[in-house]
Amino acid sequence: LQVENKGSYTGLFGFVKGGRIKGVLLTDAYLTGSDNTGGLAGRVEKSRITNCGAEGKVFGTVNIGGLIGYSISSKVERCYASVDVYSNESNIGGLIGNCDIDNQIFNCYATGNVEGKVNVGGLAGYLGDKSSISNSYSIGKVNGSINVGGLVGRSAENNNYVTNSYWDTVTSYQTDSSAGEGLMTIDMVRDNSEYIDWSFNKVWAMVDYTTYPYLQWQDEPGVHNYPKHGYHKVYEGRTLYWESFPVLPDQRVDCVDVLYPLTDRARLDKIYAGNSRMMAWAGACWSSNMDFDKTKGYRLSFIDDEVSELIVPGVGVDYDNTSTVLYSSPSENWIGYWIPQPQHASDIFDDPEFDYIKEVRSEEWAISRFAPGGDWEAVPLRAYLTYGKMYEIVIFDYANKQFSWPLPKEPYYPPEPKALPTNFTFQSSANYEVFNIMSIENDEDVEEVGIFAGNTCVGASVFEGEYPLQILAYTNASLSGEIIKFVVHRGDQGEKSVIRKLEVMDFEMGKYYEEVLQPWFRRVATVRLGAGEEETEEKKSVEPQFALSQNYPNPLVLDQTSRSMTLTQIDFSLPEAAEVSLNVYNIKGQLVKTLASGELSAGKHTVSWDGNNVNNQSVGSGVYFYRLDNGREIINRKMLIVK
C-alpha cells in the first residue's frame, strides 16, 4: 500500500465507524499524511479490529500510528505493526498513535522504530481514560522530547489499566514508560517463572534462553522475538566477519549443518577457527570437517559483499552456567559473546576479576594494557560487545584461566555506527595493527585520517572531534620495510597534509618519543600527531631501498588434498638497476630453488614460490632460508613450510 495524502485520515481505510476489519495484512506500506494517519486506518470509532497487521513506514503530524492513527471506543485484538513511524508532533505510537477514551487493546505487539515530539510510545503514544492494554509488548527504538515511553508515552491521570505487558528497555533505548513493565533483553530470556501472573498456558509462550515471551497466536516466534545477532544474522557490505553461534542446540554442532543456507548459494568461501584451522569451499564440498562450539568464535570469509541472511538453528546458551577456558598459548583465544544484550568493554574488563587479560580485539576496535591490572591504554567510545559476535582475548603469561562473561546490571545503549571514510581507500583483512591517536595538532578542520605504509593506504577513520581516534591498519608482511605515515584530510576544500612529526608513547618510561614506525613494529601504538605539511607529488614518492620483505603467507601451508596452486609471495626493492639473485636454501645450506636471477630495474619487485624445488618436486616441512644478493649486499630471511 502506498498513499500520499496532504489531508487528514490517511490509511487503507481513512475513517472507520461502527465497522469490523478482520484478517488484513499490509506489506511494503508507505504512507504520508497529516493528522490521523495509520497503516490500516487513519481513525477508528466504535469498531473492532482483529487479526490485522502492517509492515512498512508511516509519516504524519498528529495522531500517527503503525496500524491506527486515532482510536476511540474500539477493540483491537491479535494485531501487530512492524512499521517505522515518524512525526515531529504529538501522539505517536508503534501500533496506535492516540488510543483515546474507552479502548481495549489486547494480545498485540509493535516492533518498529517510533520517532515524534510529544506523547511518543513503542506501542501507543497516548492512552486515554477507560482504555486498557493487556498481554502486549513492544521492542522498537523510541525517540522523542516530552512524555516518551518504551510502551506508552503518556497515560490519562489515574489510568492503571495496563496488565501483563512489557517493553524492552535495551532495544527501545527507554527505561521509562507511563505504563507497562520494562525489562532488559537478558531478563526476557529467563525462565517463565520470572513473569508473575502471566498466563503461559493460554496467552504467552517462549523458548528458554532463546526468545522473548511471544503471543501464542503468532504460532511461532518471529525473527524479532529473538535477540539480534545470536539467532538472526545478516551479512552485507564486507567479505569477512567475526562470528559466534551461542544458540546452537548442542555444545558442538557440525558447521556445515549450521551454514548450509550460505554454502547452498556458493557464497561462503572459507571458515577459520583459530590455531591455523581452516576449511575451504572447493566448489562442491568442504576441504575438511569442523564442529562449531557454542562458546567459541570463528571467522567467515565470503566471495563478495552482497547480502546474505542466516537463521541459526538452536535453543540458546544458558549464560548463567556457561564458561570456557582462556589459554596462554596460543596467545589469541577466539571467544563468542553469548550474553543477549550489548555491554561496553570498560563495563566488563575494568573489573579486577579480569586483571589477567592483556588485550581484547573485535572486527572494529581493540583495547590493550601494558601490565597486569594496569589501565587500558585507550578505550574507544564504540568498544562494545554484541551478542553472537567473536572476540580475540589475549592473557598475560598466566596459567590457563576459566572465563565467563558477566551479566549486565543495567541497559547499555550503543552509539550510532561510525561513518565510513570517503577520502581514503584500503582493503581490510583478518589481521590488523592498532594505532590510537591521542591528539592532532591544529585539529579544528580535520575530517578524516588515513594511515599509509609507503604509498599504500592500509586504514582510515572519520574524526568526530573526540580522542582516542583509533585506526585499524591492515598491514601485512609484504609491506615490511616501508615507513608508516599519517595523512590528514581537512576541511571542505579537501586539502590533505602529511604528518611529519610523530610521537609514540613508551609505556615502560611513561613518555612520548619521536619515532619512525614500520608495519608490524608493534601490535598497538599510541601516538600524538604534530603539524602537517601540504602534500605534494614529490612528497608522495618514496625512494626505493635495497630491502627484502618477509614472505606472505608465512608459514606456507602445502595442501596435499587440493589441486589448487598454493603460493607464498616475496617482495623486494632495489635502489638502482643491478644484477641480483634471489635463492631459497634448506637448513643445510643446499640450494632449493632460484626465484630470480639477472639484471633487474630499480624499484619494487614481487616473486612467488609454490614450494617446489629445482626438480619441480614439493619440498618437505621445515625451516627454509631465502637470500637476496646484489653483489654488494646480502639480506637473509627465513620461512616455514608446513604440509
XYZ file of C-alpha atoms in Angstrom:
643
model
C 0.000 0.000 0.000
C 1.370 3.413 -0.991
C -0.607 6.542 -0.136
C 0.470 10.173 -0.358
C -2.121 12.485 1.164
C -1.784 16.108 2.264
C -5.039 15.971 4.227
C -6.414 14.093 7.257
C -7.459 10.452 7.723
C -4.817 8.561 5.781
C -4.669 4.760 5.623
C -6.055 1.768 3.754
C -9.280 2.974 5.396
C -9.426 6.690 6.135
C -12.263 6.718 8.714
C -13.991 3.617 10.106
C -17.088 3.959 12.324
C -19.094 1.015 13.641
C -17.161 -1.394 11.423
C -15.200 -4.590 11.716
C -11.910 -5.323 9.987
C -10.553 -8.853 10.200
C -7.581 -10.656 8.663
C -5.997 -7.801 6.693
C -2.214 -7.672 6.275
C -0.446 -4.718 4.657
C 3.082 -5.287 3.344
C 5.549 -2.739 1.981
C 3.256 0.037 3.210
C 4.445 3.605 2.635
C 2.042 6.307 3.765
C 2.394 10.050 4.201
C -0.413 12.200 5.618
C -1.124 14.983 8.061
C -3.188 14.225 11.203
C -4.829 10.840 11.910
C -2.599 8.608 9.807
C -2.094 4.838 10.220
C -1.184 1.911 8.007
C -4.567 0.193 8.318
C -6.781 3.128 9.272
C -6.432 6.837 9.955
C -9.238 6.792 12.554
C -11.464 4.056 14.023
C -14.515 4.649 16.206
C -16.791 2.070 17.852
C -15.135 -0.594 15.725
C -13.362 -3.917 16.142
C -10.024 -4.714 14.516
C -8.951 -8.387 14.680
C -6.020 -10.391 13.274
C -4.589 -7.498 11.262
C -1.033 -6.367 10.641
C 1.043 -3.750 8.865
C 4.675 -3.619 7.719
C 6.446 -0.588 6.258
C 6.731 3.139 7.021
C 4.231 5.836 8.071
C 4.782 9.629 8.145
C 2.432 12.299 9.506
C 1.828 15.048 12.047
C -0.641 14.458 14.946
C -2.133 11.054 15.936
C 0.169 8.809 13.902
C 0.430 5.021 14.387
C 1.868 1.996 12.652
C -1.571 0.364 12.428
C -4.080 3.050 13.539
C -3.655 6.796 13.897
C -6.566 7.558 16.246
C -8.837 5.104 18.079
C -11.893 5.738 20.285
C -14.355 3.268 21.833
C -12.866 0.381 19.851
C -11.332 -3.051 20.365
C -8.011 -4.081 18.810
C -7.136 -7.751 19.235
C -4.337 -10.035 17.953
C -2.846 -7.294 15.792
C 0.706 -6.159 15.119
C 2.694 -3.419 13.418
C 6.260 -3.745 12.142
C 6.196 -0.155 10.955
C 8.671 2.691 11.370
C 6.589 5.707 12.430
C 7.855 9.292 12.005
C 6.450 12.661 13.086
C 7.582 15.929 14.647
C 4.285 16.419 16.504
C 2.279 14.607 19.210
C 0.576 11.257 19.915
C 2.875 8.946 18.002
C 2.816 5.166 18.607
C 4.210 1.973 17.122
C 0.722 0.412 16.966
C -1.710 3.264 17.760
C -0.892 6.960 17.922
C -3.815 8.185 20.066
C -5.624 5.431 21.971
C -8.292 7.762 23.328
C -11.324 7.036 25.512
C -12.736 3.538 26.162
C -10.462 1.333 24.048
C -9.388 -2.253 24.634
C -6.012 -3.336 23.249
C -5.074 -6.946 23.930
C -2.723 -9.597 22.521
C -0.937 -7.058 20.285
C 2.666 -6.075 19.593
C 4.779 -3.496 17.754
C 8.368 -3.864 16.556
C 9.048 -0.721 14.503
C 11.046 2.352 15.462
C 8.971 5.324 16.615
C 10.037 8.961 16.400
C 7.992 12.006 17.460
C 7.977 15.017 19.739
C 5.264 14.760 22.439
C 3.488 11.625 23.740
C 5.632 9.026 21.957
C 5.378 5.316 22.788
C 6.562 1.988 21.432
C 3.001 0.644 21.385
C 0.770 3.698 21.991
C 1.588 7.398 22.093
C -1.351 8.367 24.312
C -3.618 6.102 26.412
C -6.880 7.824 27.428
C -9.496 7.308 30.154
C -11.074 3.854 30.430
C -8.653 2.492 27.836
C -6.724 -0.674 28.599
C -3.758 -2.658 27.301
C -3.217 -6.299 28.220
C -0.867 -9.089 27.107
C 1.003 -6.863 24.649
C 4.597 -5.833 24.004
C 6.872 -3.526 22.004
C 10.575 -3.749 21.239
C 11.349 -0.944 18.744
C 13.543 2.116 19.337
C 11.564 5.094 20.678
C 12.722 8.696 20.394
C 11.019 11.943 21.415
C 11.184 15.061 23.595
C 8.253 15.082 26.057
C 6.324 12.131 27.539
C 8.372 9.392 25.888
C 7.865 5.762 26.917
C 9.043 2.335 25.872
C 5.445 1.059 25.802
C 3.188 4.101 26.354
C 4.204 7.750 26.037
C 1.506 9.256 28.236
C -1.498 7.841 30.102
C -4.577 9.709 31.321
C -4.480 10.517 35.017
C -5.335 7.561 37.272
C -5.338 5.163 34.317
C -3.829 1.909 35.542
C -5.431 -0.460 33.063
C -2.214 -1.951 31.684
C -1.530 -5.576 32.617
C 0.942 -8.277 31.589
C 2.564 -6.011 29.014
C 6.244 -5.203 28.585
C 8.785 -3.314 26.532
C 12.491 -3.954 26.004
C 14.486 -1.277 27.822
C 17.572 -2.060 25.699
C 16.227 -2.110 22.149
C 13.810 0.774 22.865
C 16.551 2.992 24.379
C 13.938 3.862 27.027
C 13.946 2.911 30.698
C 10.677 4.776 31.377
C 7.064 4.385 30.299
C 3.824 5.721 31.725
C 2.552 2.110 31.860
C 3.755 -1.452 31.436
C 6.792 -3.376 32.653
C 10.256 -2.562 31.354
C 12.654 -5.490 31.111
C 16.220 -5.755 29.872
C 16.779 -8.156 26.991
C 18.653 -10.540 29.247
C 15.736 -10.653 31.699
C 13.312 -11.530 28.924
C 15.015 -14.768 28.016
C 14.971 -16.167 31.516
C 12.717 -18.898 32.843
C 8.940 -18.406 32.611
C 8.614 -18.245 36.376
C 10.166 -14.778 36.294
C 6.861 -13.435 34.957
C 4.356 -13.389 37.810
C 0.679 -13.948 36.916
C 1.414 -14.218 33.205
C -0.577 -16.967 31.501
C 1.841 -19.256 29.701
C -0.948 -21.819 29.325
C -3.282 -19.778 27.137
C -1.666 -16.493 26.044
C 2.141 -16.390 26.193
C 4.899 -18.711 25.005
C 8.700 -18.647 24.923
C 11.728 -20.813 24.210
C 14.086 -20.804 27.187
C 17.312 -18.850 26.731
C 16.439 -18.046 23.124
C 13.308 -15.901 22.714
C 11.425 -13.129 24.419
C 7.915 -14.040 25.562
C 5.742 -14.012 22.460
C 1.993 -14.423 21.897
C 0.666 -17.898 21.199
C -1.448 -16.669 18.299
C 1.814 -15.988 16.464
C 2.133 -19.820 16.199
C 5.913 -19.465 16.377
C 8.238 -16.660 17.410
C 9.067 -14.111 14.741
C 12.624 -13.081 13.984
C 12.066 -10.009 16.167
C 11.402 -12.261 19.196
C 14.998 -13.445 19.136
C 17.737 -11.153 20.446
C 19.573 -9.781 17.431
C 22.732 -11.368 16.012
C 22.563 -14.550 18.075
C 19.789 -16.160 16.036
C 19.231 -13.903 13.047
C 22.412 -12.859 11.209
C 22.715 -10.572 8.195
C 25.932 -10.311 6.173
C 26.253 -7.247 3.957
C 28.921 -4.748 2.919
C 32.008 -6.780 3.914
C 33.607 -10.072 2.994
C 34.971 -11.079 6.430
C 33.003 -11.463 9.674
C 33.955 -12.427 13.222
C 31.086 -14.654 14.385
C 29.900 -16.996 17.121
C 26.839 -19.199 17.427
C 25.576 -19.196 21.035
C 22.095 -20.529 20.181
C 23.251 -23.911 18.877
C 21.078 -26.824 20.071
C 24.112 -28.698 21.441
C 27.531 -27.739 22.759
C 29.096 -28.791 19.454
C 27.367 -28.910 16.058
C 28.679 -29.677 12.564
C 29.346 -26.285 10.982
C 28.114 -27.490 7.582
C 24.651 -28.069 9.055
C 24.608 -24.568 10.546
C 25.876 -22.755 7.448
C 24.056 -24.730 4.761
C 21.889 -21.744 3.651
C 25.116 -19.843 2.876
C 27.011 -22.671 1.180
C 23.920 -23.577 -0.818
C 24.290 -20.201 -2.550
C 28.029 -20.848 -3.046
C 28.951 -17.511 -1.464
C 30.741 -18.657 1.689
C 34.383 -19.277 0.832
C 36.356 -20.097 3.992
C 35.818 -20.768 7.709
C 38.604 -20.056 10.201
C 38.641 -21.480 13.733
C 41.950 -20.209 15.136
C 45.198 -22.152 15.644
C 45.590 -22.266 11.837
C 42.430 -24.384 11.481
C 40.630 -23.584 8.248
C 38.035 -25.075 5.917
C 37.809 -24.010 2.281
C 34.905 -24.423 -0.126
C 36.088 -26.494 -3.080
C 33.115 -25.837 -5.347
C 31.029 -28.849 -4.316
C 32.187 -29.713 -0.805
C 34.351 -28.532 2.084
C 38.046 -29.406 2.230
C 37.725 -30.784 5.782
C 35.334 -31.134 8.718
C 34.765 -28.782 11.644
C 32.364 -28.525 14.563
C 31.091 -25.223 15.942
C 31.374 -24.856 19.711
C 28.675 -22.516 21.058
C 31.165 -20.686 23.320
C 33.925 -20.245 20.697
C 34.413 -17.798 17.832
C 35.037 -18.132 14.099
C 35.803 -16.051 11.018
C 33.600 -16.400 7.952
C 35.014 -15.317 4.593
C 32.653 -14.576 1.663
C 33.496 -14.248 -2.011
C 31.732 -10.859 -2.246
C 29.897 -8.294 -0.100
C 26.359 -8.969 -1.341
C 23.522 -9.518 1.153
C 23.270 -12.929 2.845
C 20.915 -13.889 5.646
C 21.257 -16.760 8.106
C 18.797 -18.154 10.639
C 20.828 -20.187 13.144
C 19.002 -23.306 14.375
C 19.017 -23.877 18.094
C 17.722 -23.299 21.587
C 20.276 -20.950 23.104
C 23.017 -20.889 25.703
C 22.439 -20.999 29.437
C 24.523 -17.901 30.080
C 24.162 -18.262 33.859
C 26.073 -21.533 33.818
C 28.429 -21.324 30.857
C 32.163 -20.785 30.835
C 35.195 -21.553 28.718
C 38.970 -21.672 29.158
C 41.401 -18.927 28.131
C 44.846 -20.268 27.235
C 48.217 -18.539 27.492
C 49.331 -20.424 24.401
C 48.296 -19.958 21.683
C 48.034 -16.311 22.607
C 44.771 -15.490 20.811
C 41.613 -17.037 22.249
C 38.639 -16.808 19.875
C 35.648 -16.454 22.207
C 31.987 -15.911 21.382
C 29.971 -13.313 23.302
C 26.930 -15.264 24.461
C 25.064 -12.628 26.511
C 21.936 -11.498 24.573
C 22.495 -7.844 25.410
C 25.314 -5.423 24.471
C 27.847 -4.212 27.041
C 30.667 -1.692 26.792
C 34.171 -3.131 27.065
C 35.048 -0.942 30.067
C 31.960 -2.170 31.961
C 33.320 -5.704 31.649
C 37.101 -5.554 31.669
C 37.609 -2.824 34.278
C 36.555 -5.417 36.842
C 39.591 -6.570 38.924
C 38.444 -10.132 38.245
C 39.859 -9.728 34.726
C 43.251 -8.242 35.650
C 44.924 -11.126 33.812
C 43.557 -10.039 30.412
C 46.107 -8.222 28.259
C 44.229 -7.500 25.036
C 40.730 -7.716 23.547
C 40.049 -7.328 19.832
C 36.937 -7.214 17.667
C 36.237 -6.611 13.972
C 36.089 -2.862 14.617
C 38.068 -1.974 17.773
C 40.812 -3.149 20.137
C 41.900 -2.421 23.705
C 45.161 -3.381 25.427
C 47.228 -2.655 28.514
C 50.895 -2.776 29.351
C 50.853 -4.647 32.675
C 48.501 -6.960 34.613
C 45.835 -4.925 36.365
C 47.013 -1.719 34.699
C 44.856 0.850 32.974
C 43.658 0.169 29.469
C 45.691 2.311 27.069
C 42.776 3.729 25.067
C 39.136 2.640 25.065
C 37.122 3.824 22.046
C 33.577 5.089 22.511
C 32.254 2.282 20.310
C 34.116 -0.524 22.071
C 31.003 -2.526 22.889
C 30.329 -6.256 22.650
C 27.470 -7.642 20.564
C 25.588 -10.898 21.056
C 26.720 -13.579 18.624
C 29.999 -11.906 17.611
C 33.534 -13.232 18.121
C 36.289 -11.530 20.157
C 40.005 -12.280 20.435
C 41.256 -12.302 24.027
C 44.957 -12.424 24.927
C 46.005 -13.022 28.522
C 49.288 -12.323 30.291
C 51.643 -15.227 30.922
C 49.457 -16.949 33.468
C 48.192 -20.463 33.860
C 45.042 -21.144 31.885
C 42.002 -19.255 33.175
C 38.354 -20.226 33.484
C 36.319 -17.446 31.913
C 32.667 -16.437 31.766
C 31.042 -13.203 30.591
C 29.490 -11.165 33.435
C 25.767 -10.465 33.257
C 24.814 -6.801 32.662
C 23.338 -4.912 35.592
C 21.609 -2.196 33.562
C 20.854 -1.343 29.925
C 23.666 -0.126 27.711
C 22.820 1.859 24.587
C 25.433 1.544 21.833
C 26.067 4.767 19.900
C 25.163 5.045 16.249
C 27.598 3.296 13.882
C 30.522 5.454 12.892
C 30.507 6.878 9.370
C 32.910 5.234 6.943
C 35.777 7.301 5.475
C 35.180 8.535 1.931
C 38.553 10.093 1.088
C 40.716 7.013 1.596
C 40.517 3.546 0.061
C 42.019 0.467 1.692
C 41.496 -3.299 1.849
C 40.562 -4.829 5.206
C 41.720 -8.291 6.245
C 41.622 -10.678 9.190
C 44.669 -9.238 10.966
C 45.481 -5.663 11.828
C 47.692 -3.491 13.985
C 46.216 -0.719 16.113
C 47.057 2.985 16.148
C 45.498 5.049 18.942
C 45.817 8.743 18.099
C 45.636 10.772 21.325
C 45.952 14.237 19.769
C 46.354 16.019 16.424
C 47.899 19.455 16.294
C 45.530 22.042 14.775
C 42.630 19.585 14.570
C 39.814 22.150 14.118
C 39.101 21.230 10.494
C 40.259 17.599 10.476
C 37.647 15.328 8.893
C 39.442 12.052 8.224
C 42.828 10.488 8.932
C 44.443 7.804 6.780
C 47.441 5.596 7.503
C 49.887 4.714 4.738
C 52.664 2.153 4.568
C 54.792 3.723 1.885
C 52.311 4.602 -0.852
C 49.693 2.049 0.213
C 46.721 3.140 2.326
C 46.245 0.474 4.997
C 43.494 2.063 7.127
C 41.499 5.224 7.778
C 38.858 6.659 10.086
C 36.467 9.595 10.325
C 37.456 12.114 13.013
C 34.474 13.115 15.172
C 36.355 15.517 17.437
C 36.991 13.009 20.227
C 40.109 11.141 21.337
C 41.344 8.491 21.197
C 40.883 8.234 17.458
C 41.511 4.557 16.829
C 42.528 3.349 13.370
C 42.973 -0.306 12.469
C 45.783 -0.700 9.940
C 45.594 -3.786 7.717
C 49.271 -4.231 7.048
C 50.994 -7.466 6.052
C 54.470 -8.852 5.604
C 54.696 -7.597 2.023
C 54.835 -4.043 3.416
C 57.672 -4.655 5.868
C 60.432 -2.094 5.498
C 58.026 0.653 4.434
C 57.568 3.770 6.573
C 54.240 4.414 8.331
C 52.875 7.900 7.741
C 49.608 9.651 8.611
C 47.666 11.690 6.049
C 45.071 14.159 7.321
C 42.094 15.263 5.229
C 40.970 18.755 6.210
C 38.001 20.996 5.555
C 35.569 21.488 2.719
C 38.362 22.160 0.242
C 39.546 18.571 0.507
C 43.110 19.510 1.440
C 45.409 16.728 2.556
C 48.557 17.020 4.585
C 51.169 14.505 5.648
C 52.086 14.386 9.332
C 55.858 14.619 9.596
C 56.160 14.859 13.367
C 55.145 11.637 15.110
C 55.459 10.899 18.827
C 54.954 7.368 20.172
C 54.181 6.511 23.800
C 56.734 4.318 25.572
C 54.709 2.793 28.400
C 57.763 1.457 30.221
C 59.134 5.006 30.531
C 55.739 6.706 30.612
C 56.788 9.262 27.984
C 56.283 10.120 24.313
C 59.300 9.951 21.981
C 59.703 10.919 18.345
C 59.933 7.699 16.401
C 59.734 6.244 12.895
C 57.196 3.415 12.660
C 57.188 0.491 10.261
C 54.498 -2.168 9.677
C 54.339 -4.829 12.382
C 56.786 -2.909 14.542
C 54.259 -3.414 17.366
C 50.680 -4.679 17.667
C 49.481 -1.445 19.285
C 50.942 2.061 19.011
C 49.678 5.078 20.964
C 50.710 8.243 19.134
C 50.461 12.029 19.024
C 50.486 13.765 15.658
C 52.260 17.080 15.206
C 51.823 19.682 12.496
C 51.186 18.530 8.957
C 52.689 19.734 5.718
C 50.845 20.222 2.443
C 51.167 17.056 0.413
C 52.822 17.197 -3.000
C 53.518 14.544 -5.579
C 57.198 14.809 -4.684
C 56.467 14.018 -1.049
C 54.259 11.122 -2.063
C 57.144 9.384 -3.813
C 59.370 7.086 -1.779
C 62.973 6.461 -2.805
C 63.475 2.702 -3.277
C 65.892 0.943 -0.938
C 67.688 -2.374 -1.032
C 65.168 -4.321 1.024
C 63.706 -7.825 1.329
C 60.295 -8.410 2.904
C 59.070 -11.355 4.891
C 57.253 -13.846 2.686
C 53.462 -13.867 2.928
C 51.753 -16.054 3.934
C 54.229 -17.500 6.393
C 54.075 -20.378 7.095
C 53.327 -21.620 3.597
C 50.850 -24.477 4.014
C 51.081 -27.017 1.198
C 47.667 -28.694 0.985
C 48.175 -32.213 -0.353
C 44.418 -32.780 -0.715
C 43.859 -29.855 -3.073
C 44.814 -29.498 -6.714
C 44.769 -25.708 -6.452
C 48.040 -23.786 -6.569
C 49.404 -22.706 -3.167
C 51.851 -19.798 -3.281
C 53.803 -17.574 -0.960
C 54.751 -14.049 -2.070
C 58.160 -12.400 -1.601
C 58.648 -8.656 -2.211
C 61.982 -6.901 -2.575
C 63.171 -3.492 -3.790
C 66.300 -2.134 -5.458
C 67.612 1.467 -5.288
C 69.075 1.131 -8.799
C 69.257 -1.345 -11.633
C 71.552 -4.222 -10.722
C 72.431 -7.883 -11.215
C 70.650 -9.717 -8.411
C 69.788 -13.223 -7.308
C 67.031 -14.456 -5.028
C 67.563 -18.048 -3.911
C 65.902 -20.458 -1.464
C 68.083 -22.783 0.679
C 67.299 -25.597 3.077
C 68.561 -25.745 6.643
C 71.731 -27.500 5.456
C 72.577 -24.596 3.143
C 71.749 -26.550 -0.027
C 70.157 -24.632 -2.927
C 66.473 -25.494 -3.263
C 65.223 -23.059 -5.920
C 66.310 -19.874 -7.720
C 63.407 -17.438 -7.761
C 65.081 -14.513 -9.547
C 68.371 -14.028 -11.371
C 69.778 -11.406 -13.725
C 69.622 -7.650 -14.155
C 66.511 -6.020 -12.702
C 65.380 -2.406 -12.781
C 65.238 -0.090 -9.775
C 62.036 -0.216 -7.712
C 59.810 -2.813 -6.157
C 59.634 -6.424 -7.402
C 57.459 -9.385 -6.445
C 58.035 -13.117 -6.955
C 56.023 -16.141 -5.851
C 57.054 -19.648 -4.827
C 54.879 -22.749 -4.901
C 57.067 -24.845 -2.568
C 58.640 -26.903 -5.397
C 62.378 -27.439 -5.780
C 64.549 -27.247 -8.933
C 63.188 -30.670 -9.954
C 59.591 -29.428 -9.611
C 59.052 -31.662 -6.591
C 57.302 -30.472 -3.439
C 59.715 -29.805 -0.586
C 59.196 -31.231 2.883
C 58.019 -29.457 6.021
C 60.590 -27.383 7.873
C 62.548 -24.126 8.004
C 63.957 -22.657 4.783
C 66.065 -19.554 4.070
C 65.832 -17.137 1.173
C 68.651 -14.746 0.226
C 68.726 -11.551 -1.845
C 72.196 -10.684 -3.232
C 73.073 -7.649 -5.415
C 76.851 -8.221 -5.437
C 77.500 -5.685 -2.673
C 74.903 -6.510 -0.020
C 73.118 -9.666 1.094
C 69.841 -9.945 3.003
C 68.702 -13.264 4.503
C 65.262 -14.216 5.813
C 63.680 -17.493 6.840
C 60.299 -19.068 6.163
C 58.389 -22.097 7.387
C 56.864 -24.801 5.178
C 54.016 -26.893 6.604
C 52.313 -29.894 4.987
